[in-house]
């Protein structure tokens, strides 16, 4: 079975705090991709990052960083020095070979307070 | 140019009506999808098409009928609308999902009254 779990339903932080969004996935496939998407209040789904199962290097893009650990089946997302504009629902997703679908977690709503 | 465009953005209709949502992508992708997002924000795959062929029908009621006239278009027709069909419907496209991300349309908010 393939599954993505985002246990944090909602997180509130004060501006400039760091925040980590957790993502745990399940799959028996050895080849897969993991993704993060952002859904701001305006409703569109914005792609943030993808990571394949053979690349465990962490990635940093500005204030965003991602930590992929196969040993714990986790792909966590950290926002450093959060800003009000980061307020959104964040989704983690999984795609495996031949399945032609992206399996999404239930999302984490992040509220950044000024 | 919008990569994945779907119309309309908002759709309000009465129970029992039939409605369609159109989707077009100009990215040259082979695979297109319909996802449903419910009021709790849960995103669930409904259909996926690859090269105009239906690949996934995720136990969607047969009142929902997708149609892909060509690789760039995937429309969704819904018959006999029910209150429970109220949701946001997203169209998306990608190359094979194992390798790349999906690009999503802006969503269609369907309200059945």
PDB file of C-alpha atoms in Angstrom:
ATOM      1  CA  UNK A   1       0.000   0.000   0.000  1.00  0.00           C
ATOM      2  CA  UNK A   2       1.131   3.528  -0.683  1.00  0.00           C
ATOM      3  CA  UNK A   3       0.380   6.254   1.752  1.00  0.00           C
ATOM      4  CA  UNK A   4       1.478   9.724   2.810  1.00  0.00           C
ATOM      5  CA  UNK A   5       0.954  10.903   6.354  1.00  0.00           C
ATOM      6  CA  UNK A   6       1.119  14.497   7.485  1.00  0.00           C
ATOM      7  CA  UNK A   7       0.339  14.222  11.152  1.00  0.00           C
ATOM      8  CA  UNK A   8       0.326  17.952  11.808  1.00  0.00           C
ATOM      9  CA  UNK A   9      -3.088  19.279  10.900  1.00  0.00           C
ATOM     10  CA  UNK A  10      -2.372  22.893  11.750  1.00  0.00           C
ATOM     11  CA  UNK A  11       0.646  24.817  12.978  1.00  0.00           C
ATOM     12  CA  UNK A  12       0.752  28.421  14.156  1.00  0.00           C
ATOM     13  CA  UNK A  13       3.985  30.325  14.507  1.00  0.00           C
ATOM     14  CA  UNK A  14       4.980  33.913  14.988  1.00  0.00           C
ATOM     15  CA  UNK A  15       6.758  35.630  12.151  1.00  0.00           C
ATOM     16  CA  UNK A  16      10.517  34.956  11.998  1.00  0.00           C
ATOM     17  CA  UNK A  17      10.217  31.637  13.783  1.00  0.00           C
ATOM     18  CA  UNK A  18      11.462  28.494  12.081  1.00  0.00           C
ATOM     19  CA  UNK A  19       8.929  25.759  11.417  1.00  0.00           C
ATOM     20  CA  UNK A  20       9.194  22.158  10.236  1.00  0.00           C
ATOM     21  CA  UNK A  21       6.410  20.337   8.459  1.00  0.00           C
ATOM     22  CA  UNK A  22       6.561  16.578   8.748  1.00  0.00           C
ATOM     23  CA  UNK A  23       5.858  14.036   6.030  1.00  0.00           C
ATOM     24  CA  UNK A  24       6.043  10.263   6.368  1.00  0.00           C
ATOM     25  CA  UNK A  25       5.450   8.004   3.407  1.00  0.00           C
ATOM     26  CA  UNK A  26       4.870   4.310   2.783  1.00  0.00           C
ATOM     27  CA  UNK A  27       5.678   2.416  -0.360  1.00  0.00           C
ATOM     28  CA  UNK A  28       7.205  -0.922  -1.317  1.00  0.00           C
ATOM     29  CA  UNK A  29       8.578   0.452  -4.557  1.00  0.00           C
ATOM     30  CA  UNK A  30      12.276   1.181  -4.696  1.00  0.00           C
ATOM     31  CA  UNK A  31      11.795   3.866  -7.324  1.00  0.00           C
ATOM     32  CA  UNK A  32       9.589   6.755  -6.356  1.00  0.00           C
ATOM     33  CA  UNK A  33       9.386  10.527  -6.206  1.00  0.00           C
ATOM     34  CA  UNK A  34       8.364  12.765  -3.353  1.00  0.00           C
ATOM     35  CA  UNK A  35       6.940  16.246  -3.750  1.00  0.00           C
ATOM     36  CA  UNK A  36       5.883  19.262  -1.759  1.00  0.00           C
ATOM     37  CA  UNK A  37       3.140  21.619  -2.890  1.00  0.00           C
ATOM     38  CA  UNK A  38       1.893  24.867  -1.411  1.00  0.00           C
ATOM     39  CA  UNK A  39      -1.751  25.943  -1.535  1.00  0.00           C
ATOM     40  CA  UNK A  40      -2.083  29.601  -0.520  1.00  0.00           C
ATOM     41  CA  UNK A  41      -5.464  31.100   0.416  1.00  0.00           C
ATOM     42  CA  UNK A  42      -6.035  31.948  -3.244  1.00  0.00           C
ATOM     43  CA  UNK A  43      -6.413  28.214  -3.860  1.00  0.00           C
ATOM     44  CA  UNK A  44      -3.922  27.279  -6.549  1.00  0.00           C
ATOM     45  CA  UNK A  45      -1.480  24.423  -6.043  1.00  0.00           C
ATOM     46  CA  UNK A  46       2.124  25.540  -6.368  1.00  0.00           C
ATOM     47  CA  UNK A  47       4.891  23.012  -6.858  1.00  0.00           C
ATOM     48  CA  UNK A  48       7.857  23.500  -4.501  1.00  0.00           C
ATOM     49  CA  UNK A  49      10.207  20.557  -4.847  1.00  0.00           C
ATOM     50  CA  UNK A  50      10.602  16.962  -5.995  1.00  0.00           C
ATOM     51  CA  UNK A  51      13.075  14.377  -4.784  1.00  0.00           C
ATOM     52  CA  UNK A  52      13.716  10.920  -6.195  1.00  0.00           C
ATOM     53  CA  UNK A  53      14.263   7.894  -4.035  1.00  0.00           C
ATOM     54  CA  UNK A  54      17.914   7.584  -4.973  1.00  0.00           C
ATOM     55  CA  UNK A  55      18.892  11.065  -3.959  1.00  0.00           C
ATOM     56  CA  UNK A  56      19.025  11.605  -0.222  1.00  0.00           C
ATOM     57  CA  UNK A  57      20.835  14.897  -0.387  1.00  0.00           C
ATOM     58  CA  UNK A  58      19.161  17.636   1.529  1.00  0.00           C
ATOM     59  CA  UNK A  59      18.185  20.685  -0.430  1.00  0.00           C
ATOM     60  CA  UNK A  60      18.043  24.344   0.428  1.00  0.00           C
ATOM     61  CA  UNK A  61      16.301  27.018  -1.581  1.00  0.00           C
ATOM     62  CA  UNK A  62      16.348  30.384   0.103  1.00  0.00           C
ATOM     63  CA  UNK A  63      14.407  30.078   3.355  1.00  0.00           C
ATOM     64  CA  UNK A  64      13.148  26.614   2.413  1.00  0.00           C
ATOM     65  CA  UNK A  65      14.968  23.383   3.099  1.00  0.00           C
ATOM     66  CA  UNK A  66      14.051  19.735   2.784  1.00  0.00           C
ATOM     67  CA  UNK A  67      15.345  16.733   4.670  1.00  0.00           C
ATOM     68  CA  UNK A  68      14.850  13.342   3.012  1.00  0.00           C
ATOM     69  CA  UNK A  69      15.632  10.271   5.115  1.00  0.00           C
ATOM     70  CA  UNK A  70      14.890   6.863   3.637  1.00  0.00           C
ATOM     71  CA  UNK A  71      15.708   5.156   6.914  1.00  0.00           C
ATOM     72  CA  UNK A  72      12.689   6.777   8.529  1.00  0.00           C
ATOM     73  CA  UNK A  73      10.617   7.197   5.323  1.00  0.00           C
ATOM     74  CA  UNK A  74      10.393  10.895   5.938  1.00  0.00           C
ATOM     75  CA  UNK A  75      10.621  13.979   3.770  1.00  0.00           C
ATOM     76  CA  UNK A  76      10.368  16.974   6.048  1.00  0.00           C
ATOM     77  CA  UNK A  77      10.143  20.607   5.041  1.00  0.00           C
ATOM     78  CA  UNK A  78      11.578  23.471   7.057  1.00  0.00           C
ATOM     79  CA  UNK A  79      10.849  27.148   6.606  1.00  0.00           C
ATOM     80  CA  UNK A  80      13.431  29.389   8.216  1.00  0.00           C
ATOM     81  CA  UNK A  81      12.470  32.850   9.445  1.00  0.00           C
ATOM     82  CA  UNK A  82       8.834  32.373   8.500  1.00  0.00           C
ATOM     83  CA  UNK A  83       6.862  35.211   6.973  1.00  0.00           C
ATOM     84  CA  UNK A  84       3.159  35.959   6.831  1.00  0.00           C
ATOM     85  CA  UNK A  85       3.200  35.127   3.113  1.00  0.00           C
ATOM     86  CA  UNK A  86       4.150  31.562   4.021  1.00  0.00           C
ATOM     87  CA  UNK A  87       0.672  31.051   5.453  1.00  0.00           C
ATOM     88  CA  UNK A  88      -0.844  28.283   3.364  1.00  0.00           C
ATOM     89  CA  UNK A  89      -1.715  24.613   3.323  1.00  0.00           C
ATOM     90  CA  UNK A  90       1.293  22.493   2.466  1.00  0.00           C
ATOM     91  CA  UNK A  91       0.947  19.065   0.883  1.00  0.00           C
ATOM     92  CA  UNK A  92       3.431  16.262   0.634  1.00  0.00           C
ATOM     93  CA  UNK A  93       2.898  13.800  -2.229  1.00  0.00           C
ATOM     94  CA  UNK A  94       4.269  10.489  -3.487  1.00  0.00           C
ATOM     95  CA  UNK A  95       4.439   9.006  -6.984  1.00  0.00           C
ATOM     96  CA  UNK A  96       5.689   5.515  -7.800  1.00  0.00           C
ATOM     97  CA  UNK A  97       6.579   3.833 -11.053  1.00  0.00           C
ATOM     98  CA  UNK A  98       3.721   2.887 -13.321  1.00  0.00           C
ATOM     99  CA  UNK A  99       0.928   4.134 -11.100  1.00  0.00           C
ATOM    100  CA  UNK A 100       0.069   7.337 -12.966  1.00  0.00           C
ATOM    101  CA  UNK A 101      -1.067   9.182  -9.909  1.00  0.00           C
ATOM    102  CA  UNK A 102       0.213  11.361  -7.118  1.00  0.00           C
ATOM    103  CA  UNK A 103      -0.832  10.351  -3.636  1.00  0.00           C
ATOM    104  CA  UNK A 104      -1.250  13.349  -1.394  1.00  0.00           C
ATOM    105  CA  UNK A 105      -1.088  13.654   2.345  1.00  0.00           C
ATOM    106  CA  UNK A 106      -3.911  15.407   4.149  1.00  0.00           C
ATOM    107  CA  UNK A 107      -1.985  18.658   4.269  1.00  0.00           C
ATOM    108  CA  UNK A 108      -0.683  20.880   7.040  1.00  0.00           C
ATOM    109  CA  UNK A 109      -2.183  24.321   7.466  1.00  0.00           C
ATOM    110  CA  UNK A 110       0.528  26.785   8.446  1.00  0.00           C
ATOM    111  CA  UNK A 111      -0.474  30.096   9.976  1.00  0.00           C
ATOM    112  CA  UNK A 112       2.239  32.676  10.375  1.00  0.00           C
ATOM    113  CA  UNK A 113       1.190  35.476  12.675  1.00  0.00           C
ATOM    114  CA  UNK A 114       2.608  38.971  12.403  1.00  0.00           C
TER     115      UNK A 114
ATOM    116  CA  UNK B   1       0.361  31.686 -21.262  1.00  0.00           C
ATOM    117  CA  UNK B   2      -1.339  29.569 -18.645  1.00  0.00           C
ATOM    118  CA  UNK B   3       0.166  26.089 -18.554  1.00  0.00           C
ATOM    119  CA  UNK B   4      -2.954  24.265 -17.369  1.00  0.00           C
ATOM    120  CA  UNK B   5      -6.220  26.109 -17.709  1.00  0.00           C
ATOM    121  CA  UNK B   6      -9.603  24.942 -16.621  1.00  0.00           C
ATOM    122  CA  UNK B   7     -12.980  26.549 -17.005  1.00  0.00           C
ATOM    123  CA  UNK B   8     -15.108  27.663 -15.359  1.00  0.00           C
ATOM    124  CA  UNK B   9     -13.479  28.784 -12.136  1.00  0.00           C
ATOM    125  CA  UNK B  10     -16.788  28.809 -10.274  1.00  0.00           C
ATOM    126  CA  UNK B  11     -19.861  26.728 -10.950  1.00  0.00           C
ATOM    127  CA  UNK B  12     -23.077  26.977  -8.966  1.00  0.00           C
ATOM    128  CA  UNK B  13     -25.866  24.671 -10.009  1.00  0.00           C
ATOM    129  CA  UNK B  14     -28.926  22.876  -8.739  1.00  0.00           C
ATOM    130  CA  UNK B  15     -29.175  19.245  -7.764  1.00  0.00           C
ATOM    131  CA  UNK B  16     -29.992  17.020 -10.664  1.00  0.00           C
ATOM    132  CA  UNK B  17     -28.365  19.190 -13.299  1.00  0.00           C
ATOM    133  CA  UNK B  18     -25.601  18.095 -15.665  1.00  0.00           C
ATOM    134  CA  UNK B  19     -22.435  20.170 -15.946  1.00  0.00           C
ATOM    135  CA  UNK B  20     -19.022  20.057 -17.585  1.00  0.00           C
ATOM    136  CA  UNK B  21     -15.601  21.342 -16.655  1.00  0.00           C
ATOM    137  CA  UNK B  22     -13.020  21.831 -19.382  1.00  0.00           C
ATOM    138  CA  UNK B  23      -9.256  21.500 -19.073  1.00  0.00           C
ATOM    139  CA  UNK B  24      -6.441  22.247 -21.484  1.00  0.00           C
ATOM    140  CA  UNK B  25      -2.681  22.046 -21.093  1.00  0.00           C
ATOM    141  CA  UNK B  26      -0.055  23.550 -23.372  1.00  0.00           C
ATOM    142  CA  UNK B  27       2.953  21.815 -21.823  1.00  0.00           C
ATOM    143  CA  UNK B  28       3.074  18.890 -24.219  1.00  0.00           C
ATOM    144  CA  UNK B  29       2.505  16.431 -21.387  1.00  0.00           C
ATOM    145  CA  UNK B  30       1.291  12.898 -22.011  1.00  0.00           C
ATOM    146  CA  UNK B  31      -0.645  12.451 -18.778  1.00  0.00           C
ATOM    147  CA  UNK B  32      -3.600  14.372 -17.430  1.00  0.00           C
ATOM    148  CA  UNK B  33      -5.573  14.037 -14.218  1.00  0.00           C
ATOM    149  CA  UNK B  34      -8.661  15.060 -12.366  1.00  0.00           C
ATOM    150  CA  UNK B  35      -8.408  15.511  -8.628  1.00  0.00           C
ATOM    151  CA  UNK B  36     -11.169  16.329  -6.172  1.00  0.00           C
ATOM    152  CA  UNK B  37     -10.473  18.471  -3.095  1.00  0.00           C
ATOM    153  CA  UNK B  38     -13.123  18.246  -0.425  1.00  0.00           C
ATOM    154  CA  UNK B  39     -13.978  20.729   2.283  1.00  0.00           C
ATOM    155  CA  UNK B  40     -11.239  19.333   4.521  1.00  0.00           C
ATOM    156  CA  UNK B  41      -8.694  20.031   1.768  1.00  0.00           C
ATOM    157  CA  UNK B  42      -8.077  16.354   1.089  1.00  0.00           C
ATOM    158  CA  UNK B  43      -6.857  15.839  -2.501  1.00  0.00           C
ATOM    159  CA  UNK B  44      -8.011  12.615  -4.083  1.00  0.00           C
ATOM    160  CA  UNK B  45      -7.293  11.285  -7.549  1.00  0.00           C
ATOM    161  CA  UNK B  46     -10.368  10.681  -9.654  1.00  0.00           C
ATOM    162  CA  UNK B  47      -9.041   9.874 -13.100  1.00  0.00           C
ATOM    163  CA  UNK B  48      -5.784   9.802 -14.970  1.00  0.00           C
ATOM    164  CA  UNK B  49      -5.279   9.595 -18.695  1.00  0.00           C
ATOM    165  CA  UNK B  50      -2.127   8.807 -20.589  1.00  0.00           C
ATOM    166  CA  UNK B  51      -2.023   9.575 -24.305  1.00  0.00           C
ATOM    167  CA  UNK B  52      -5.832   9.901 -24.334  1.00  0.00           C
ATOM    168  CA  UNK B  53      -6.339   6.507 -22.718  1.00  0.00           C
ATOM    169  CA  UNK B  54      -7.968   6.062 -19.335  1.00  0.00           C
ATOM    170  CA  UNK B  55      -5.441   4.642 -16.890  1.00  0.00           C
ATOM    171  CA  UNK B  56      -7.054   5.218 -13.512  1.00  0.00           C
ATOM    172  CA  UNK B  57     -10.682   5.403 -12.485  1.00  0.00           C
ATOM    173  CA  UNK B  58     -10.510   5.600  -8.739  1.00  0.00           C
ATOM    174  CA  UNK B  59     -13.947   4.231  -7.798  1.00  0.00           C
ATOM    175  CA  UNK B  60     -15.661   7.359  -8.970  1.00  0.00           C
ATOM    176  CA  UNK B  61     -19.459   7.136  -9.475  1.00  0.00           C
ATOM    177  CA  UNK B  62     -20.330   6.634 -13.107  1.00  0.00           C
ATOM    178  CA  UNK B  63     -22.159   9.963 -13.060  1.00  0.00           C
ATOM    179  CA  UNK B  64     -18.666  11.363 -13.628  1.00  0.00           C
ATOM    180  CA  UNK B  65     -17.410  10.838 -17.156  1.00  0.00           C
ATOM    181  CA  UNK B  66     -14.052  12.136 -18.322  1.00  0.00           C
ATOM    182  CA  UNK B  67     -13.333  12.647 -21.994  1.00  0.00           C
ATOM    183  CA  UNK B  68      -9.973  13.241 -23.616  1.00  0.00           C
ATOM    184  CA  UNK B  69     -10.404  14.300 -27.248  1.00  0.00           C
ATOM    185  CA  UNK B  70      -6.631  14.735 -27.569  1.00  0.00           C
ATOM    186  CA  UNK B  71      -3.542  14.750 -25.376  1.00  0.00           C
ATOM    187  CA  UNK B  72      -3.939  18.422 -24.541  1.00  0.00           C
ATOM    188  CA  UNK B  73      -7.527  18.252 -23.303  1.00  0.00           C
ATOM    189  CA  UNK B  74      -9.312  16.411 -20.539  1.00  0.00           C
ATOM    190  CA  UNK B  75     -12.878  17.382 -19.811  1.00  0.00           C
ATOM    191  CA  UNK B  76     -15.085  16.236 -16.961  1.00  0.00           C
ATOM    192  CA  UNK B  77     -18.810  15.808 -17.359  1.00  0.00           C
ATOM    193  CA  UNK B  78     -21.001  15.251 -14.336  1.00  0.00           C
ATOM    194  CA  UNK B  79     -24.564  13.996 -14.608  1.00  0.00           C
ATOM    195  CA  UNK B  80     -27.346  14.305 -12.043  1.00  0.00           C
ATOM    196  CA  UNK B  81     -25.363  16.455  -9.656  1.00  0.00           C
ATOM    197  CA  UNK B  82     -25.725  15.753  -5.950  1.00  0.00           C
ATOM    198  CA  UNK B  83     -25.043  17.919  -2.907  1.00  0.00           C
ATOM    199  CA  UNK B  84     -22.049  15.747  -2.074  1.00  0.00           C
ATOM    200  CA  UNK B  85     -20.400  16.632  -5.361  1.00  0.00           C
ATOM    201  CA  UNK B  86     -19.695  20.117  -4.032  1.00  0.00           C
ATOM    202  CA  UNK B  87     -15.918  20.454  -3.973  1.00  0.00           C
ATOM    203  CA  UNK B  88     -12.996  21.984  -5.805  1.00  0.00           C
ATOM    204  CA  UNK B  89     -11.980  20.008  -8.873  1.00  0.00           C
ATOM    205  CA  UNK B  90      -8.428  20.305 -10.116  1.00  0.00           C
ATOM    206  CA  UNK B  91      -7.117  19.346 -13.488  1.00  0.00           C
ATOM    207  CA  UNK B  92      -3.412  18.592 -13.756  1.00  0.00           C
ATOM    208  CA  UNK B  93      -0.863  17.336 -16.228  1.00  0.00           C
ATOM    209  CA  UNK B  94       2.602  15.827 -16.138  1.00  0.00           C
ATOM    210  CA  UNK B  95       4.980  13.583 -17.898  1.00  0.00           C
ATOM    211  CA  UNK B  96       5.171  10.188 -16.214  1.00  0.00           C
ATOM    212  CA  UNK B  97       4.660  10.914 -12.511  1.00  0.00           C
ATOM    213  CA  UNK B  98       7.564   8.725 -11.511  1.00  0.00           C
ATOM    214  CA  UNK B  99       9.905  11.350 -12.921  1.00  0.00           C
ATOM    215  CA  UNK B 100       8.342  14.741 -12.636  1.00  0.00           C
ATOM    216  CA  UNK B 101       5.862  16.942 -10.892  1.00  0.00           C
ATOM    217  CA  UNK B 102       2.290  17.670 -11.870  1.00  0.00           C
ATOM    218  CA  UNK B 103       1.168  21.108 -12.931  1.00  0.00           C
ATOM    219  CA  UNK B 104      -2.277  22.042 -11.691  1.00  0.00           C
ATOM    220  CA  UNK B 105      -4.992  24.253 -13.065  1.00  0.00           C
ATOM    221  CA  UNK B 106      -6.474  26.941 -10.852  1.00  0.00           C
ATOM    222  CA  UNK B 107      -9.353  24.696  -9.806  1.00  0.00           C
ATOM    223  CA  UNK B 108     -13.104  24.793 -10.337  1.00  0.00           C
ATOM    224  CA  UNK B 109     -15.199  25.369  -7.252  1.00  0.00           C
ATOM    225  CA  UNK B 110     -18.430  23.463  -7.785  1.00  0.00           C
ATOM    226  CA  UNK B 111     -21.337  24.254  -5.497  1.00  0.00           C
ATOM    227  CA  UNK B 112     -24.475  22.164  -5.773  1.00  0.00           C
ATOM    228  CA  UNK B 113     -27.550  23.694  -4.153  1.00  0.00           C
TER     229      UNK B 113
END
